[in-house]
Every structure is written in C-alpha cells, then in structure tokens.
PDB file of C-alpha atoms in Angstrom:
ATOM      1  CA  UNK A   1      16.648 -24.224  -2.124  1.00 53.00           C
ATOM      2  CA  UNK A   2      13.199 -22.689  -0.899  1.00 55.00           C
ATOM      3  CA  UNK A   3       9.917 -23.114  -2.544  1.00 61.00           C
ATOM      4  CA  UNK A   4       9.125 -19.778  -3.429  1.00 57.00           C
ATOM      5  CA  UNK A   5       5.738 -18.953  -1.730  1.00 63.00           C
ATOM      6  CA  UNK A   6       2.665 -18.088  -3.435  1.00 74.00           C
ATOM      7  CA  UNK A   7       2.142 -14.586  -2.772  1.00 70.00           C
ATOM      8  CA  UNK A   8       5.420 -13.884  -3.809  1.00 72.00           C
ATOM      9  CA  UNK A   9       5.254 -15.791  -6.698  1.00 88.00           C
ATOM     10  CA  UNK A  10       1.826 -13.331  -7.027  1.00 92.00           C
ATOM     11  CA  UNK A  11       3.870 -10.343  -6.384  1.00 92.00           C
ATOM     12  CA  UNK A  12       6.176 -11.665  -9.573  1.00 94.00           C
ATOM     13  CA  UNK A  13       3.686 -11.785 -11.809  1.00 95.00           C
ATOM     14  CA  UNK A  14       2.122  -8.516 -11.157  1.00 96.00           C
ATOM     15  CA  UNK A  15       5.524  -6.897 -11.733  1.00 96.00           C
ATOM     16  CA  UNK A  16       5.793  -8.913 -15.183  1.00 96.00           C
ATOM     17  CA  UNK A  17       2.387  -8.185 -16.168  1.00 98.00           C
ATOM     18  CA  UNK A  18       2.883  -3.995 -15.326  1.00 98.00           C
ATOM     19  CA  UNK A  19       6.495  -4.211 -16.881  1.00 98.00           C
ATOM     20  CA  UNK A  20       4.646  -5.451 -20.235  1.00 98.00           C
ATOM     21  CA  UNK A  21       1.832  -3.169 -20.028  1.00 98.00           C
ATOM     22  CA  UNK A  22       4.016  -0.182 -19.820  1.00 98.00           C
ATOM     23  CA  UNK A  23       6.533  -1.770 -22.227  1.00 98.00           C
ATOM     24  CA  UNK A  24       3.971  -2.081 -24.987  1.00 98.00           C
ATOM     25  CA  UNK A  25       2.737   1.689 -24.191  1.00 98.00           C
ATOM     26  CA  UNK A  26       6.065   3.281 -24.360  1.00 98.00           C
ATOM     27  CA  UNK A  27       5.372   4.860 -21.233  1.00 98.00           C
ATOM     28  CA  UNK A  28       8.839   3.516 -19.298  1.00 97.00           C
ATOM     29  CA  UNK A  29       9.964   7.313 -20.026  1.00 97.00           C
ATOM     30  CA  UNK A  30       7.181   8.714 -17.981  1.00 98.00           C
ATOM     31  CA  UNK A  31       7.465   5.961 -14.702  1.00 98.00           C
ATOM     32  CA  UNK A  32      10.048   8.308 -13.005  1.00 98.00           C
ATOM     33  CA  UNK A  33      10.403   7.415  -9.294  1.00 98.00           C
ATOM     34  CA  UNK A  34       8.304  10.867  -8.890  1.00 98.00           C
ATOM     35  CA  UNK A  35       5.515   9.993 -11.386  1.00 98.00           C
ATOM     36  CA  UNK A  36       4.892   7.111 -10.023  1.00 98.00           C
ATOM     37  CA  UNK A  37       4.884   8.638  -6.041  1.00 98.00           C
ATOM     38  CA  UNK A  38       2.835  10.582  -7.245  1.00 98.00           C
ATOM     39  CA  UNK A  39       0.641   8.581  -9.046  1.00 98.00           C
ATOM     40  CA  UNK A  40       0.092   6.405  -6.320  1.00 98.00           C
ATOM     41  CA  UNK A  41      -0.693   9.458  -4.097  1.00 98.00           C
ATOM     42  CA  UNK A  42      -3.833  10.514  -6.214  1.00 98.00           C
ATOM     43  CA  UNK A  43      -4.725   6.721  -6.402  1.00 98.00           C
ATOM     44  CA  UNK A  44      -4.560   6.621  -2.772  1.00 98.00           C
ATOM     45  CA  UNK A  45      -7.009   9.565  -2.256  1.00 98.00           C
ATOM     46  CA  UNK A  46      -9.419   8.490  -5.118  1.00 98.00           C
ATOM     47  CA  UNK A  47      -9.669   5.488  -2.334  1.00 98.00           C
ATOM     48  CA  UNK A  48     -10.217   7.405   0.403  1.00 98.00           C
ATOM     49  CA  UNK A  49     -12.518   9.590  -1.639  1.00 98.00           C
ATOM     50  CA  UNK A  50     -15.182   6.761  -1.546  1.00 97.00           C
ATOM     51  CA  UNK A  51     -15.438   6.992   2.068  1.00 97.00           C
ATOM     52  CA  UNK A  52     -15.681  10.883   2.520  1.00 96.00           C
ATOM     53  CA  UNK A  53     -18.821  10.909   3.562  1.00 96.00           C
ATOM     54  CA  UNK A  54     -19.964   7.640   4.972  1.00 96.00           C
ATOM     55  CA  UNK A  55     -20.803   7.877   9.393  1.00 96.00           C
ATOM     56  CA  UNK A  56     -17.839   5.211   9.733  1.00 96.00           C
ATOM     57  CA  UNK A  57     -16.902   3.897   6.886  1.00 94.00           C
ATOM     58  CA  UNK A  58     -17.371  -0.152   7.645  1.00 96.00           C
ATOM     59  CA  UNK A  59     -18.021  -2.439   5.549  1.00 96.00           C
ATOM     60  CA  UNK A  60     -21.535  -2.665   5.801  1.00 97.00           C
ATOM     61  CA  UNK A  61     -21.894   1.040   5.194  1.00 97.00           C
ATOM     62  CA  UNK A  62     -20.790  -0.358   1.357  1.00 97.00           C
ATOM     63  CA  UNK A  63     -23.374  -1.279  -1.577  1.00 97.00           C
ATOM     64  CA  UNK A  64     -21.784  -3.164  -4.652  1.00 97.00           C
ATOM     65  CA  UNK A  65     -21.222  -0.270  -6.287  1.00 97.00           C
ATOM     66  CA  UNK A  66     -18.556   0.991  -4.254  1.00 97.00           C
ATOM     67  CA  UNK A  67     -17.137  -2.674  -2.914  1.00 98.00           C
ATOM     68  CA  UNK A  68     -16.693  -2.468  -6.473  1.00 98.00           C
ATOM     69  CA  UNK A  69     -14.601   1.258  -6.859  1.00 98.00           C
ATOM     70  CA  UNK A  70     -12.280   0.464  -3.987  1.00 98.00           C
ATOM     71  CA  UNK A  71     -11.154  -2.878  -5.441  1.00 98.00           C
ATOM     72  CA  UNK A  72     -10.218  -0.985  -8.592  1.00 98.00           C
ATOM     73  CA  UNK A  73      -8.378   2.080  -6.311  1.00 98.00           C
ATOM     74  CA  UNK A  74      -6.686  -0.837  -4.413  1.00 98.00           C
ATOM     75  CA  UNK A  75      -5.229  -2.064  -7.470  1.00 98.00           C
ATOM     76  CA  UNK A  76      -4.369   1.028  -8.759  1.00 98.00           C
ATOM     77  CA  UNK A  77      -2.581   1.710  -5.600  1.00 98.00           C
ATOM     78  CA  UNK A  78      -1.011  -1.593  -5.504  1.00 98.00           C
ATOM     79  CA  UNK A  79      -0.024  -1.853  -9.169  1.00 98.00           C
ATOM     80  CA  UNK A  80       1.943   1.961  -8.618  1.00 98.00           C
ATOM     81  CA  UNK A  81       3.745   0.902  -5.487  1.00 98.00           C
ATOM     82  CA  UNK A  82       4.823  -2.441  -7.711  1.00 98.00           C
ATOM     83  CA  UNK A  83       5.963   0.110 -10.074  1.00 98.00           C
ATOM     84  CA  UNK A  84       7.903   2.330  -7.600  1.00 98.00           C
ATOM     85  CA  UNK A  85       9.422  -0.529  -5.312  1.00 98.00           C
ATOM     86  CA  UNK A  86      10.681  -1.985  -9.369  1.00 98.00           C
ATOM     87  CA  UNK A  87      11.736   1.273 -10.244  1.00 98.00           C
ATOM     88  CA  UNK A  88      13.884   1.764  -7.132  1.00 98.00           C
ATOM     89  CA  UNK A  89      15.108  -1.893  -6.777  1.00 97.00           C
ATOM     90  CA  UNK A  90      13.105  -2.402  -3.460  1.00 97.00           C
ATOM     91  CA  UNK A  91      12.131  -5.653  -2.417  1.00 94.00           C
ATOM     92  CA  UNK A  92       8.710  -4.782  -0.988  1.00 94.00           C
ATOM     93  CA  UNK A  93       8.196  -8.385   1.241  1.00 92.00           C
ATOM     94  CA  UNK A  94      12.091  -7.435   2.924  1.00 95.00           C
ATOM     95  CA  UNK A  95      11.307  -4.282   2.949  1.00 97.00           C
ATOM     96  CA  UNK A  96       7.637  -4.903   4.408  1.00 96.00           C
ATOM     97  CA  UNK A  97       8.538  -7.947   6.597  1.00 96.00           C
ATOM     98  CA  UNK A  98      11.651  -5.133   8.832  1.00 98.00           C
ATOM     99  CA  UNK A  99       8.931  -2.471   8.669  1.00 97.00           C
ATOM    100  CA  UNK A 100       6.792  -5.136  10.886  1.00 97.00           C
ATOM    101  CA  UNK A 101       9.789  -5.614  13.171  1.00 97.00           C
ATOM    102  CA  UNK A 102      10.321  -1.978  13.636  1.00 97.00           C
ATOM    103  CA  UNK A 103       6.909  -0.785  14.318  1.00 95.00           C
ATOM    104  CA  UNK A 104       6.990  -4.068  16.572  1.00 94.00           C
ATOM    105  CA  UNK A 105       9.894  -1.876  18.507  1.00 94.00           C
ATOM    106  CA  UNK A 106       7.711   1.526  18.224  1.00 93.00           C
ATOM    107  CA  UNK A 107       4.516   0.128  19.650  1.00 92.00           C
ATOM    108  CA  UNK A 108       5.454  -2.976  22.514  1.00 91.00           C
ATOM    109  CA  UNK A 109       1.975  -4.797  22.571  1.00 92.00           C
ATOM    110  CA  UNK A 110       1.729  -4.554  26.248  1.00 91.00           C
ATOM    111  CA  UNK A 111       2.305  -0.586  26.233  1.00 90.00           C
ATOM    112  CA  UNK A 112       0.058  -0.131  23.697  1.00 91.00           C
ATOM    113  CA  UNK A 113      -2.716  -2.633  23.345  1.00 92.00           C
ATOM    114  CA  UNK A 114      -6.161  -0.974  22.488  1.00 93.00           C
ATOM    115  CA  UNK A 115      -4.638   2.644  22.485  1.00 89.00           C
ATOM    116  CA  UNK A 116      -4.081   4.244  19.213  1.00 89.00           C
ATOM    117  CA  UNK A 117      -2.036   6.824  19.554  1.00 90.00           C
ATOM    118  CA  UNK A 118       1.017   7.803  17.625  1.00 89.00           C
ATOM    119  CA  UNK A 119       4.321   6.108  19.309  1.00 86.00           C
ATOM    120  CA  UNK A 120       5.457   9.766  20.405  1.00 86.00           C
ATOM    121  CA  UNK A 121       2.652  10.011  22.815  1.00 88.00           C
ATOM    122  CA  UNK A 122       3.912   7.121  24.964  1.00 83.00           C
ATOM    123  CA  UNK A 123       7.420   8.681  25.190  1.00 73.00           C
ATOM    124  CA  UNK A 124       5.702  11.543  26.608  1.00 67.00           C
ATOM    125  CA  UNK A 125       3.618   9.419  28.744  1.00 70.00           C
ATOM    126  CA  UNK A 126       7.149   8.023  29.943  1.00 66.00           C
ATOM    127  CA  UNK A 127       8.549  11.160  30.194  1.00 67.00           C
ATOM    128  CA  UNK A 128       5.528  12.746  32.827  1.00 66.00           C
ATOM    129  CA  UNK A 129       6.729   9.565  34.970  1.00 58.00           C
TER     130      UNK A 129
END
C-alpha cells in the first residue's frame, strides 16, 4: 500500500477540521453546493480586492498589513473549495492532477512558451495558416 503523502494527508485534515467547525455550528443546512460557490466567489474577490489599486501587484508592492489580508482570503478561499469539492464528492488532487494534463493538451509548451494568450487564439493562429 502507498504512504499517503503529506499534503494530502494536509488536505485531510483541513476537511476534518471544516467538517467539525460547521458540525458544531449547525450550519451543514446552509453549505448547499450553491452557498458554498458562492461563498467562495466573494472570498475570491475580497482577494483580489487587495490588489485593486496597486501599479502591478508584486510582491514587493505588499507591506505586512496586507501579506497579512491575503493569507486570510487564501484560506477562506481554500477552506470553501474544501467545502464544495466535500460537498460534491470531488477528489480535488484527481481532479487537479487531469486538469494539469488537459491544460498540458490546450497549451503545448513549444506553441506557447512566453505567450499568454487564451488557447483559442492559437487555433486561430493555425487557422490564418
């Protein structure tokens, strides 16, 4: 049998931890596969919020302050997709680890290297060929 590895064994305990927070609040009735879309929508742009304004948003551009903010938002947005992926029955490293295999197929790193555009564009590239 395989040793599990560690950031799934990570992944487990996040799920255990949210399934007992929301357990001891009741609030299973409310974590709808919607809700919690949703949820992790807002989360999402409360993350992106903190970077609204900055020229370019690197990292240096950040004081403590908000290093601080977007950890929080990141584990807000993590702990909802936990939540969703649990809620659905989704394996999120499966479902993560094909979704690396098919963007591998979308974007070929020879065709694409340093270009950023949306795989569409390089069918229509092909297409002017």
């Amino acid at each position: 049998m395989q040793q599990a590895t560690p950031a799934v064994d990570q992944y487990t305990e996040i799920r255990r931890r949210l399934r007992e927070f929301v357990a001891e609040r009741d609030w299973a009735q409310f974590h709808t596969p919607k809700n919690l879309a949703s949820a992790l929508t807002v989360e999402a742009a409360e993350l992106l919020e903190i970077f609204q304004w900055l020229p370019t948003g690197k990292a240096e551009e950040l004081d403590e302050q908000a290093r601080t903010a977007i950890r929080h938002e990141m584990a807000d947005v993590l702990n909802y997709l936990v939540m969703l992926a649990d809620a659905l029955d989704v394996d999120l490293f499966a479902a993560s680890m094909e979704k690396i295999v098919l963007n591998g197929l979308k974007y070929p790193a020879l065709q694409v290297k340093g270009d950023a555009r949306k795989y569409s564009a390089y069918a229509a590239d092909d297409k002017k060929d």
